[in-house]
Every structure is written in structure tokens, then in C-alpha cells.
Short mmCIF file of N, CA and C and ligand atoms in Angstrom, two decimals:
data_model
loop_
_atom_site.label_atom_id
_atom_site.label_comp_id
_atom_site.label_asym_id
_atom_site.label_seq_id
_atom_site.Cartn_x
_atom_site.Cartn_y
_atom_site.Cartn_z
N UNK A 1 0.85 -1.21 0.00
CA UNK A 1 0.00 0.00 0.00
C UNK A 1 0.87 1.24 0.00
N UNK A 2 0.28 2.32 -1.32
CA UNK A 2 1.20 3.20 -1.12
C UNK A 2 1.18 4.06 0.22
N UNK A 3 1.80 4.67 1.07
CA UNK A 3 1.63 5.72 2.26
C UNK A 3 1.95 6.96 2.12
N UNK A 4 1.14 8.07 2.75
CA UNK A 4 1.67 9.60 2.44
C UNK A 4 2.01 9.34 4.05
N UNK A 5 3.75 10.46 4.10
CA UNK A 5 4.13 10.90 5.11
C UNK A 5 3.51 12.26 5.75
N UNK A 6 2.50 12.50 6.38
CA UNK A 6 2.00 13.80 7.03
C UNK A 6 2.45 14.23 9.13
N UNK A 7 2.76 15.31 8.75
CA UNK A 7 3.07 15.64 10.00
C UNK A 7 2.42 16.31 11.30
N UNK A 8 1.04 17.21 10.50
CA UNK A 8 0.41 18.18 11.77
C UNK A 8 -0.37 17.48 12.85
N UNK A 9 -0.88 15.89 11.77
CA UNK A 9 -1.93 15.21 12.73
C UNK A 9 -1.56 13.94 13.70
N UNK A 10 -0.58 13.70 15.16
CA UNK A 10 0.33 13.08 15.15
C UNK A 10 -0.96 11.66 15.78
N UNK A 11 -1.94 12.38 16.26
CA UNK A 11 -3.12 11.64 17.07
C UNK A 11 -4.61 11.54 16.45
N UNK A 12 -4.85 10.37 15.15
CA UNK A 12 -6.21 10.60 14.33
C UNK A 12 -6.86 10.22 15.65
N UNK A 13 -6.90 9.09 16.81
CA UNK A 13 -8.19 9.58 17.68
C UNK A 13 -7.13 9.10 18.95
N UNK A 14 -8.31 9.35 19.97
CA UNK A 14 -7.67 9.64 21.12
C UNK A 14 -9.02 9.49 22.11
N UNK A 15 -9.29 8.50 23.53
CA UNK A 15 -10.37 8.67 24.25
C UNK A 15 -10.21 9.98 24.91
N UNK A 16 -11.03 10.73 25.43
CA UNK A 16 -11.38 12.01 26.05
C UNK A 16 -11.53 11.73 27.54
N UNK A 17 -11.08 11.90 28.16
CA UNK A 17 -11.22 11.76 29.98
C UNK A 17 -12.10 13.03 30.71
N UNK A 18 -12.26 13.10 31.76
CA UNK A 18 -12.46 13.99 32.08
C UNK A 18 -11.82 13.81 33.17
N UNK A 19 -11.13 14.81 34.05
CA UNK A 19 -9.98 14.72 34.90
C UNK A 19 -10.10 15.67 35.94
N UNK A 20 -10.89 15.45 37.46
CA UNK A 20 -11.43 15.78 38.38
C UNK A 20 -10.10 15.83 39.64
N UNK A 21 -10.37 17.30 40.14
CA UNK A 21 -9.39 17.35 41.05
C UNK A 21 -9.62 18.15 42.16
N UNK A 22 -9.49 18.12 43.40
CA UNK A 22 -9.67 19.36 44.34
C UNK A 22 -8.29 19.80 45.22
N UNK A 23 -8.78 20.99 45.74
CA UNK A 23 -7.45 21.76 46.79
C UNK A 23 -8.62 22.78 47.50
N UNK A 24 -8.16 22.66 48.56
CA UNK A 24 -8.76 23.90 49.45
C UNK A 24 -10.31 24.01 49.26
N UNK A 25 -11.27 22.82 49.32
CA UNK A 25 -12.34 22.92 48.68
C UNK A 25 -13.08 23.19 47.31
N UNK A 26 -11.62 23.51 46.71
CA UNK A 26 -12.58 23.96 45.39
C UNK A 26 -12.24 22.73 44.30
N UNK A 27 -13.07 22.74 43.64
CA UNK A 27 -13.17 21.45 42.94
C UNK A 27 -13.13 21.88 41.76
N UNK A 28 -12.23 20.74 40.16
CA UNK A 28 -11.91 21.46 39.47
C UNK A 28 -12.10 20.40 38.29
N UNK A 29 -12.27 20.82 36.78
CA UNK A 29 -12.38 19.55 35.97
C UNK A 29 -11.72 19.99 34.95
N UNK A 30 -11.26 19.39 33.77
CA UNK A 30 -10.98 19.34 32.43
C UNK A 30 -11.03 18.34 31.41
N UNK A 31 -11.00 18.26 30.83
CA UNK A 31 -10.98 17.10 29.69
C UNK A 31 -9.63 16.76 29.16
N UNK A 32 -9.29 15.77 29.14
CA UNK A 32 -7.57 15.15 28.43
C UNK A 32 -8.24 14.21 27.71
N UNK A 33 -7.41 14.31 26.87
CA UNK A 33 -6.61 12.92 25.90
C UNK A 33 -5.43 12.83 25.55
N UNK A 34 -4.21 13.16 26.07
CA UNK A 34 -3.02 12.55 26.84
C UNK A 34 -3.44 11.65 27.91
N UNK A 35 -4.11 10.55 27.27
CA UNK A 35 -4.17 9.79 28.30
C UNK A 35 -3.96 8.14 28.03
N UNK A 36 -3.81 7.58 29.20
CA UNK A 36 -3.81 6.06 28.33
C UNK A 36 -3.27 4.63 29.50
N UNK A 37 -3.52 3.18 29.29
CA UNK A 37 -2.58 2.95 30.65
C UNK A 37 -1.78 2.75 30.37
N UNK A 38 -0.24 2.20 31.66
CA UNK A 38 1.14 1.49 31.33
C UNK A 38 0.71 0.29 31.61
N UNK A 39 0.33 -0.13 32.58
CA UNK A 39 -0.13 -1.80 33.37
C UNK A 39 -1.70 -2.19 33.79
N UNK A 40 -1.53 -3.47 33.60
CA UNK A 40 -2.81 -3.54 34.17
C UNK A 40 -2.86 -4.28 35.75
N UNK A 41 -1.87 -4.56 35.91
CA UNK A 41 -1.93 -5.28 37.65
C UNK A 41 -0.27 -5.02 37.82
N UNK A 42 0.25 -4.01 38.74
CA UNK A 42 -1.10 -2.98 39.42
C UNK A 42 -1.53 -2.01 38.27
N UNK A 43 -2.89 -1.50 38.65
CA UNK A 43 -3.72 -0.78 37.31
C UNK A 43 -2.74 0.44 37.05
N UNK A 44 -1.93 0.78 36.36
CA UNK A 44 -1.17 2.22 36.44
C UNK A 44 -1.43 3.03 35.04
N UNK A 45 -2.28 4.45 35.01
CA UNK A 45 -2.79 4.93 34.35
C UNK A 45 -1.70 6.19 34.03
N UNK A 46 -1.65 6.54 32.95
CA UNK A 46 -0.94 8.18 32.68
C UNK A 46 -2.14 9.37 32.14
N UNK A 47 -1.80 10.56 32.78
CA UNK A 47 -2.51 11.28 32.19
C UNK A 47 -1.36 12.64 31.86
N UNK A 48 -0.97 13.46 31.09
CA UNK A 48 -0.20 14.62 30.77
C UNK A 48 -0.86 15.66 30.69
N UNK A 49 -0.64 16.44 31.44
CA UNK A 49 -1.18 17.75 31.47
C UNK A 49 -0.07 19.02 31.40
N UNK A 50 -0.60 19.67 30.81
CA UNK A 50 0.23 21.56 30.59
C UNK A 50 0.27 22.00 32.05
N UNK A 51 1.84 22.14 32.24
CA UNK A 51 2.26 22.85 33.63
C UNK A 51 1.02 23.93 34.08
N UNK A 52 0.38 24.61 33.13
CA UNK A 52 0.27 25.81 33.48
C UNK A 52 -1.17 25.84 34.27
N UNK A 53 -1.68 24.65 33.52
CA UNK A 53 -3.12 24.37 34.43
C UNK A 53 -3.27 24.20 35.22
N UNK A 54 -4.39 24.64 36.30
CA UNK A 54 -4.75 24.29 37.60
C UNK A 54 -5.00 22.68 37.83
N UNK A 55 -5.46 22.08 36.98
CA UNK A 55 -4.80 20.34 36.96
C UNK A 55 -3.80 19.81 37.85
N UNK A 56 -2.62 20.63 36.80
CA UNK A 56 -1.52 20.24 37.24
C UNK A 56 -0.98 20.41 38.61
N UNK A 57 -1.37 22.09 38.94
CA UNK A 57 -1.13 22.39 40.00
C UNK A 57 -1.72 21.71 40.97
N UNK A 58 -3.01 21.17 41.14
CA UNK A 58 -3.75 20.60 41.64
C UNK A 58 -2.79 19.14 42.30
N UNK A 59 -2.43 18.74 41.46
CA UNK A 59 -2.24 17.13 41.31
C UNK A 59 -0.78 16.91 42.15
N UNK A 60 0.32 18.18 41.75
CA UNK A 60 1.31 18.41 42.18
C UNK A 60 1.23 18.55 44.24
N UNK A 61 0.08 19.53 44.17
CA UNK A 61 -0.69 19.62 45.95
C UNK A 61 -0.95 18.37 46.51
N UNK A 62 -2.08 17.44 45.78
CA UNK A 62 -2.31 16.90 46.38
C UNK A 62 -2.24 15.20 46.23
N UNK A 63 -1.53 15.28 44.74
CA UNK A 63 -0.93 13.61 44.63
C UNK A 63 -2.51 12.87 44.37
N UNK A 64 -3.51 13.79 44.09
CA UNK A 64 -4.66 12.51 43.75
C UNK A 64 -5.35 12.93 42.72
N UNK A 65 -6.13 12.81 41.92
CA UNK A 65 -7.20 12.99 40.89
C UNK A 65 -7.98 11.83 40.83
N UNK A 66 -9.30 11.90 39.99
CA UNK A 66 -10.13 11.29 39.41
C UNK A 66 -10.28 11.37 37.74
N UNK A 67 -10.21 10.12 36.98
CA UNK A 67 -10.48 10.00 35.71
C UNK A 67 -12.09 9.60 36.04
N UNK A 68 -12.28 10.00 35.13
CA UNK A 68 -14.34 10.22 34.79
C UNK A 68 -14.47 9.84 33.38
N UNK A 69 -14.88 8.45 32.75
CA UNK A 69 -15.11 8.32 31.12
C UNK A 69 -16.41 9.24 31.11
N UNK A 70 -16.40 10.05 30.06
CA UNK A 70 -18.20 10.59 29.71
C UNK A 70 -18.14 10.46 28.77
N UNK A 71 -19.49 10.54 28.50
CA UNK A 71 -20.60 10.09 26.78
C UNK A 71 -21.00 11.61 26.46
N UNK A 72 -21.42 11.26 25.47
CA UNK A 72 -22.95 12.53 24.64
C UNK A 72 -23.46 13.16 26.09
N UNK A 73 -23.65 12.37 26.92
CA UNK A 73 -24.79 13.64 27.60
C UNK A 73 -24.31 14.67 27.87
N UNK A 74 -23.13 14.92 28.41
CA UNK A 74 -22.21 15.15 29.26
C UNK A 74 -20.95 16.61 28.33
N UNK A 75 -21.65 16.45 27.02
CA UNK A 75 -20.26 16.89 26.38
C UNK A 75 -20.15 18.39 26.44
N UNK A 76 -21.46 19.20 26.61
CA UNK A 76 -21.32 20.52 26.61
C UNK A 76 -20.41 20.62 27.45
N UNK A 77 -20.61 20.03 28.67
CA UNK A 77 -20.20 20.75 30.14
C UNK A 77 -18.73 20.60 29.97
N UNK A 78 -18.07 18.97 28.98
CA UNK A 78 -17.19 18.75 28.62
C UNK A 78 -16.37 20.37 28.32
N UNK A 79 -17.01 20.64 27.01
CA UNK A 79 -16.50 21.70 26.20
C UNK A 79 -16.36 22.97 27.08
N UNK A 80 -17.19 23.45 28.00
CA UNK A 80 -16.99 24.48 28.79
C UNK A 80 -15.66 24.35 29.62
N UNK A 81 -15.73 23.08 30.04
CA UNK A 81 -14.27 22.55 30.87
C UNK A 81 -12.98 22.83 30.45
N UNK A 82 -13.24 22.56 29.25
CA UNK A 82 -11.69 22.49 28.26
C UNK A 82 -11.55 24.05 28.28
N UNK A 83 -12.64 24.73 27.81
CA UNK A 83 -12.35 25.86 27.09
C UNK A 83 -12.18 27.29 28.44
N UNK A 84 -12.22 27.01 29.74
CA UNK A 84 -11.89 27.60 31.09
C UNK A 84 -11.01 27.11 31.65
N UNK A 85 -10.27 27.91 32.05
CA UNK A 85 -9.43 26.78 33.40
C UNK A 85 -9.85 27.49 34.78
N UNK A 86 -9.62 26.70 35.49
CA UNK A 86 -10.26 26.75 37.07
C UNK A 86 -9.46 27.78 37.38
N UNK A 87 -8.46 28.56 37.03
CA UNK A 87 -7.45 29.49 37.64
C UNK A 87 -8.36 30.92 37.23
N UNK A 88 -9.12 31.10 36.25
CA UNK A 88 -9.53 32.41 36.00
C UNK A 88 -11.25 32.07 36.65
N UNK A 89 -11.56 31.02 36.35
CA UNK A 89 -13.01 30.88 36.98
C UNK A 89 -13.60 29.32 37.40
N UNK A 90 -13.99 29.72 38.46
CA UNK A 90 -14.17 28.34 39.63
C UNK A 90 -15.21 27.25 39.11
N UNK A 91 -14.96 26.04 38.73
CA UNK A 91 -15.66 25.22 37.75
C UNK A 91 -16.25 24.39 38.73
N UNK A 92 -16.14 24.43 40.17
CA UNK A 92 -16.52 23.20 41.35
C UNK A 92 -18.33 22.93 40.97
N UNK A 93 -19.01 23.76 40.48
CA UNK A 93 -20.71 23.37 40.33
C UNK A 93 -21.07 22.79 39.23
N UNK A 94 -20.10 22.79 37.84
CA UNK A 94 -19.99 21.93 36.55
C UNK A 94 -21.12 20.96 36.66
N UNK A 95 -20.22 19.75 37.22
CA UNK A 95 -20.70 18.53 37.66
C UNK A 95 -20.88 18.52 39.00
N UNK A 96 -22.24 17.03 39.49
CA UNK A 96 -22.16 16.93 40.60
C UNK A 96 -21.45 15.54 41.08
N UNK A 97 -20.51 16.01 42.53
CA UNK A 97 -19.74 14.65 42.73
C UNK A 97 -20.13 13.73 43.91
N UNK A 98 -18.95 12.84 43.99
CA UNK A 98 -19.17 12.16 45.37
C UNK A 98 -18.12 11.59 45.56
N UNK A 99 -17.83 11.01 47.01
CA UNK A 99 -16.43 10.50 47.04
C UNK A 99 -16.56 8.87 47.33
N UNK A 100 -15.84 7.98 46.85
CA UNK A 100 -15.47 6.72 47.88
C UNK A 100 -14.38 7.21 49.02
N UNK A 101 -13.42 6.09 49.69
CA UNK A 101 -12.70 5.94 50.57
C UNK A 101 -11.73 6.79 50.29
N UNK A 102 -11.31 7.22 48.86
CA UNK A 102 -10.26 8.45 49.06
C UNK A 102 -11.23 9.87 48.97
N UNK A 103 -10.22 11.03 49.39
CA UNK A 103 -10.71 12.39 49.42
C UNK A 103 -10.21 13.00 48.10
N UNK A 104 -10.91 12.30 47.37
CA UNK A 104 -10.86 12.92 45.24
C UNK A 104 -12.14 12.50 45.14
N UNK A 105 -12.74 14.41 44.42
CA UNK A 105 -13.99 13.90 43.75
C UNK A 105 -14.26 13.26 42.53
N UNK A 106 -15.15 12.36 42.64
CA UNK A 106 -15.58 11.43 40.97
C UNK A 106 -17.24 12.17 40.68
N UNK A 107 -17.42 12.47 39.05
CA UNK A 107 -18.16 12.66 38.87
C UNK A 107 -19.15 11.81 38.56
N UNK A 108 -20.24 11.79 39.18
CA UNK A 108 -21.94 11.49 39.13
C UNK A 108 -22.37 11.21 37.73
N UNK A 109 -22.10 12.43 37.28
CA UNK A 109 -22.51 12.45 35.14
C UNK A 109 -21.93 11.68 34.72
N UNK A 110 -20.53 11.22 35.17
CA UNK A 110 -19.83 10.08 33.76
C UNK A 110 -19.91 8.44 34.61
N UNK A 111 -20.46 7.52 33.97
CA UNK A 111 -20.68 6.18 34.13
C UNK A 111 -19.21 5.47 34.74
N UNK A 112 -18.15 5.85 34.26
CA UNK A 112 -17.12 5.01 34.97
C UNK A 112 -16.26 5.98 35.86
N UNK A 113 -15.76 5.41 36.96
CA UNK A 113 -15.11 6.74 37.51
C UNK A 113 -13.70 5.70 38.06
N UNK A 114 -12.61 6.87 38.18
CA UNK A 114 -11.33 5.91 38.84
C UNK A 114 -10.90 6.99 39.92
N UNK A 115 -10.37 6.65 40.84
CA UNK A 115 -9.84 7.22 42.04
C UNK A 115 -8.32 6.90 41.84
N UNK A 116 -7.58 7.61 42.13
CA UNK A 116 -6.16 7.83 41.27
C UNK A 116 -5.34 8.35 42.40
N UNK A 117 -3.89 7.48 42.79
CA UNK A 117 -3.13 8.25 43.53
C UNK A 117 -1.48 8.34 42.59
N UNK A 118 -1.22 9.22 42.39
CA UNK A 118 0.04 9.26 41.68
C UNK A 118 0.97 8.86 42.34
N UNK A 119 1.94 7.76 40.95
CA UNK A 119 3.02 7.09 41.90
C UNK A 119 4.01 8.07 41.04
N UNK A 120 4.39 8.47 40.50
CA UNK A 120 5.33 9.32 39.51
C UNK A 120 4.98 10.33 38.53
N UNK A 121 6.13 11.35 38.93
CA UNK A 121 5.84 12.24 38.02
C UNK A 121 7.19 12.65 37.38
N UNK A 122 6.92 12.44 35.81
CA UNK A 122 7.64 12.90 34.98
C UNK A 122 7.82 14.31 34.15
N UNK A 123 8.87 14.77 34.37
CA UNK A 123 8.58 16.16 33.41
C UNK A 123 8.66 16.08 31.97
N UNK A 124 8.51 16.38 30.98
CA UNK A 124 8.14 15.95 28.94
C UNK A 124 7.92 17.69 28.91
N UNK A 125 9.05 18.34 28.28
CA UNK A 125 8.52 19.74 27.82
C UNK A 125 7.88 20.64 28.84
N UNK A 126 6.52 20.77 28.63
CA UNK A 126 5.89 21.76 28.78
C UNK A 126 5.02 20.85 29.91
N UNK A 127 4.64 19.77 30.01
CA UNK A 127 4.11 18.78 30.35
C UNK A 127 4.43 17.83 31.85
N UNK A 128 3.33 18.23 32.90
CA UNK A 128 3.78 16.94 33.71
C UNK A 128 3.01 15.85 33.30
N UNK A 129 3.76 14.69 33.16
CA UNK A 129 2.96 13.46 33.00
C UNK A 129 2.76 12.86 34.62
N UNK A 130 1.90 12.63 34.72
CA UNK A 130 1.09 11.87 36.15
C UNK A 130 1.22 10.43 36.13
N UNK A 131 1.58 9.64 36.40
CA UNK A 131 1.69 8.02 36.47
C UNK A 131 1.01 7.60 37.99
N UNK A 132 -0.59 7.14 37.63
CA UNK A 132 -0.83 7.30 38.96
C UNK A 132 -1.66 5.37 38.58
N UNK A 133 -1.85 5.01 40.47
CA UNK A 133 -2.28 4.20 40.33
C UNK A 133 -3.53 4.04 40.49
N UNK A 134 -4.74 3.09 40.29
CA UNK A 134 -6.16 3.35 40.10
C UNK A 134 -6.56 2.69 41.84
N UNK A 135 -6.79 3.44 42.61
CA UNK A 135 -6.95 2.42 44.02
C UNK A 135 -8.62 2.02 43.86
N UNK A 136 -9.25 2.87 43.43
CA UNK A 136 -11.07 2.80 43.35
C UNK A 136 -12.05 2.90 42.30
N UNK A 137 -12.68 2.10 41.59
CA UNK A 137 -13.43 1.94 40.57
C UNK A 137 -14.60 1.97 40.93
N UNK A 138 -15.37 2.62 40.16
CA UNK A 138 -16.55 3.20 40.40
C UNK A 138 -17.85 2.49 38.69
N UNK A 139 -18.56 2.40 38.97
CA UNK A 139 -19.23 1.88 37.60
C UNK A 139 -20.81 2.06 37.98
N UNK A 140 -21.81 2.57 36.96
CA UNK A 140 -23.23 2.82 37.11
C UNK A 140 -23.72 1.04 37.33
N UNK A 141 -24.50 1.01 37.69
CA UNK A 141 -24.72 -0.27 37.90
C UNK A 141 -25.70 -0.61 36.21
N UNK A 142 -26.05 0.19 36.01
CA UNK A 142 -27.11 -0.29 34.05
C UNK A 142 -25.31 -0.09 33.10
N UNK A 143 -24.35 0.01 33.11
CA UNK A 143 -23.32 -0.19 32.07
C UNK A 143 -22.91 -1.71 32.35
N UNK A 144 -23.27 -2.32 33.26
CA UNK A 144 -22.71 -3.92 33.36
C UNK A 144 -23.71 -4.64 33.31
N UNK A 145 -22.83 -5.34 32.24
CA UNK A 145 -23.68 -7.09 31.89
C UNK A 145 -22.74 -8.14 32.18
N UNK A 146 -23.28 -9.14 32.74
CA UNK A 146 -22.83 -9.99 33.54
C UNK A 146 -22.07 -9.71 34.51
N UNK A 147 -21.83 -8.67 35.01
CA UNK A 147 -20.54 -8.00 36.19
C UNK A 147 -19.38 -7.49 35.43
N UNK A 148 -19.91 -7.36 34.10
CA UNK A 148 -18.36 -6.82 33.69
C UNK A 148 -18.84 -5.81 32.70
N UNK A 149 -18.26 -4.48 32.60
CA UNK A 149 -18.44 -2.91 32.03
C UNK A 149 -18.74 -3.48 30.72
N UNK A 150 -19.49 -2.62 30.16
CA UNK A 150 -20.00 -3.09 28.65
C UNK A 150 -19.52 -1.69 27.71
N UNK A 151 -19.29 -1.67 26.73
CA UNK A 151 -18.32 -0.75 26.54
C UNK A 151 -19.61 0.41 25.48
N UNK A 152 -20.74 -0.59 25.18
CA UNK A 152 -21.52 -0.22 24.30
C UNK A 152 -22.24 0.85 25.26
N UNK A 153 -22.71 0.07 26.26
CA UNK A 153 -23.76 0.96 27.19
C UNK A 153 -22.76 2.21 27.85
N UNK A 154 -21.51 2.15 27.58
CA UNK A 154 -20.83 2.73 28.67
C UNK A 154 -20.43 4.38 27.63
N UNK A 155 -20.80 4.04 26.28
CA UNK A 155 -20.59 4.70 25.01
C UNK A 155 -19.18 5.69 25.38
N UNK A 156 -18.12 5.76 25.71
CA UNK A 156 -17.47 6.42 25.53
C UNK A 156 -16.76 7.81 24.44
N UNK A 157 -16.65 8.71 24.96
CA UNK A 157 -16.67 9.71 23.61
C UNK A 157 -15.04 9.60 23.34
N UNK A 158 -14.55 9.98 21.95
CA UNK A 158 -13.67 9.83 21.63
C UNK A 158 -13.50 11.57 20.71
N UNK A 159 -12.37 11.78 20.63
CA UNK A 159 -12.05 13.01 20.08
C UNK A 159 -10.43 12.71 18.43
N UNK A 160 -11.03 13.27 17.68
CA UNK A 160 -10.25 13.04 16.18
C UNK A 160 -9.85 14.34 15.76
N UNK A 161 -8.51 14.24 14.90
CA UNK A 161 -8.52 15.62 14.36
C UNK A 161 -9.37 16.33 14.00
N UNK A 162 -9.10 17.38 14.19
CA UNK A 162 -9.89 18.80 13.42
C UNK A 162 -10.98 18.93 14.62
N UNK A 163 -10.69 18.36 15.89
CA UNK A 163 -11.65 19.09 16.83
C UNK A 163 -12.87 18.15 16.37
N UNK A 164 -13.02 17.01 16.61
CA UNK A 164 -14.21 16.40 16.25
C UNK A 164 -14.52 15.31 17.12
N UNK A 165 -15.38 14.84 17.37
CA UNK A 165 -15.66 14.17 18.56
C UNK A 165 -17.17 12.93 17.85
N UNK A 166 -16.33 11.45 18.35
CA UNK A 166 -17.06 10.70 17.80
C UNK A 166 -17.63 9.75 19.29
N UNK A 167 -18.41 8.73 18.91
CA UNK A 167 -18.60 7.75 20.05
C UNK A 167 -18.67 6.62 19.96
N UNK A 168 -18.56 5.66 20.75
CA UNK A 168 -18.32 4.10 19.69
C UNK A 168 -19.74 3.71 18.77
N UNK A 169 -21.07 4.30 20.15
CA UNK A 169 -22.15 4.00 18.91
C UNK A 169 -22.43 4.51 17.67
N UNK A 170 -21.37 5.62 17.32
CA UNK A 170 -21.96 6.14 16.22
C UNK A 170 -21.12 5.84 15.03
N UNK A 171 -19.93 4.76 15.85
CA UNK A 171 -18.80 4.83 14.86
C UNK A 171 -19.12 3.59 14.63
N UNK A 172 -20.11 2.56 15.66
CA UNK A 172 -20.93 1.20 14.89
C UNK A 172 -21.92 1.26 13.82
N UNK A 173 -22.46 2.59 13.98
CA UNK A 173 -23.68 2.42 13.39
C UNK A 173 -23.56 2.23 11.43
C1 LIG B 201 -10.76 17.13 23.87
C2 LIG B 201 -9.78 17.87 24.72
C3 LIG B 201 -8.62 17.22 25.14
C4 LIG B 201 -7.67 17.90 25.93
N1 LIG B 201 -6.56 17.22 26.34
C5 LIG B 201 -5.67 17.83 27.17
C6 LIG B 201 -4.55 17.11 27.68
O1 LIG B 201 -4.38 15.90 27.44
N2 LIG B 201 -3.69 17.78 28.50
C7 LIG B 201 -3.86 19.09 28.83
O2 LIG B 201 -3.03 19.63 29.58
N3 LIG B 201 -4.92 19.80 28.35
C8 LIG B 201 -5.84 19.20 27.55
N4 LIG B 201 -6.92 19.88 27.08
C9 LIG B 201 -7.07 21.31 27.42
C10 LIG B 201 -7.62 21.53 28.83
O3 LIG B 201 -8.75 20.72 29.09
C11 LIG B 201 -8.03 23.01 28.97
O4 LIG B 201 -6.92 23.85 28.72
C12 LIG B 201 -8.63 23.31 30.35
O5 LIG B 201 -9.28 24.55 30.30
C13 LIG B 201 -7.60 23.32 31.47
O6 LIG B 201 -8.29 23.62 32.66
P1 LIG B 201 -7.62 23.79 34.09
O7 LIG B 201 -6.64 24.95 34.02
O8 LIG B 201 -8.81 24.13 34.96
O9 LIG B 201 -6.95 22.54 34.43
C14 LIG B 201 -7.89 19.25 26.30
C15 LIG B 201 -9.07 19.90 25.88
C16 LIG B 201 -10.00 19.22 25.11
C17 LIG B 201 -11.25 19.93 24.67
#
């Protein structure tokens, strides 16, 4: 097969996270796709975030976050997330949360949730990468069939060049 060499688009898709964090009460979200795992036992997840975000700063304080998968319902609030950062205006009422056994909020709106304590942090550029481990899984109880996450019901959104955003059901249909 012949191949063209192209350079601007280094990521055609990428899952979309949403990436939940608090300090000092205030609670904070964004959307990544720098994201992805290294292992699966023990579960060790990466997420990369821009120094400059309250994310980061966040994560650097307090060594914990929450990954949140969301769908379609969910995506405006998505897009508001991305397009603010918690440093110029306070995003804690976005979503509504709740906690398990650690003190990181998981959001309510997205069907899968992970409780995250970072075991490493790497610096990449501009970028801390987070290498954290997953201590708490969270799942709606209608996304599982037979006891195990269904990926259909769980519809995850996915994001493609040019700013476009697909979902697995629509990329079955
Ligand atoms: C689809 C999507 C993916 C994104 N992925 C990342 C990412 O992986 N890392 C990152 O630092 N910012 C990423 N961003 C940008 C941040 O979400 C955005 O700058 C946000 O406002 C940062 O907020 P904060 O300062 O409150 O953390 C992404 C935005 C969108 C819409």
C-alpha cells in the first residue's frame, strides 16, 4: 500500500477523559486525551497535562485525581471545561460529585469513575505526566452485563482531528 508521510496530525483519535481534582475545597475539571494505561496489575494509568493548568497544579498539591469516562450527555459541560481553566473561573458546580474511601472527587454524570493516587511524576517539555495508580473503581450499575463494564452501554466519547468528537455508537452504526 502506497503511504503519504504527514506531520500536523500526530493523534487521528484519542479517548477524552475527564480529569477531576480538588485543593482547598474547590473542585476542578478538564478534559484530556493525553491519556492512556502502562499496566494492568497494578492498574497504572498516565494522564499529561500543561504545567500551566490548575490540573496540574492541583495534582502536584495533592498527589490525587479522578479519571471520569463521559458520553454525549455530558459533552457541553465537557466543552466548557476544556475551554476555562479553574485558575480564571471556579468550575466546582460543573458537575455533581461524590467520594469513595479516598478524598478525590468522581463525577456522578460520567458512568465510569477511577480514584487515582500518583506514583510518579515525569517532566516531557511543557508537560507533567502523572503516572498514577487506580486504588477505586466506580461503575453505574445499568453499564454492566454480567458484572463486567460493557463498553456499548458505557458509550465512551472519543475526540479526532480537526476538533471532532465521535462515540463508539456512532462509529458502529
Ligand atoms: C478534547 C480535549 C482534550 C484535551 N486534552 C488535554 C490534555 O491531554 N492535556 C492538557 O493539559 N490539556 C488538555 N486539554 C485542554 C484543557 O482541558 C483546557 O486547557 C482546560 O481549560 C484546562 O483547565 P484547568 O486549568 O482548569 O486545568 C484538552 C481539551 C479538550 C477539549
Amino acid at each position: 500500500m502506497e503511504k503519504a508521510q504527514i506531520k500536523d496530525f500526530p493523534y487521528v483519535v484519542t479517548p477524552v477523559v475527564l480529569v477531576a481534582t480538588e485543593e482547598n475545597g474547590k473542585i476542578n475539571f478538564a478534559p484530556h486525551g493525553q491519556y492512556g494505561s502502562i499496566l494492568a496489575e497494578p492498574p497504572i494509568v498516565y494522564i499529561s497535562v500543561i504545567k500551566e493548568h490548575l490540573t496540574a497544579q492541583n495534582i502536584l498539591k495533592t498527589k490525587t485525581f479522578s479519571i471520569n469516562i463521559p458520553d454525549k450527555a455530558v459533552f457541553e459541560k465537557l466543552l466548557h471545561c476544556g475551554n476555562v481553566s479553574g485558575i480564571d473561573q471556579d468550575k466546582t458546580k460543573v458537575f455533581k460529585t461524590f467520594y469513595g474511601k479516598m478524598e478525590v472527587p468522581l463525577i456522578e454524570e460520567c458512568k465510569i469513575n477511577y480514584a487515582c493516587e500518583v506514583v510518579k511524576i515525569i517532566e516531557i517539555k511543557y508537560c507533567y505526566m502523572f503516572l498514577s495508580e487506580i486504588k477505586e473503581i466506580y461503575i453505574d450499575n445499568n453499564c454492566l452485563e454480567n458484572d463486567m463494564p460493557n463498553i456499548v452501554k458505557i458509550d465512551p466519547l472519543l475526540a479526532s482531528i480537526g476538533g471532532k468528537f465521535w462515540t463508539i455508537n456512532e462509529l458502529n452504526k
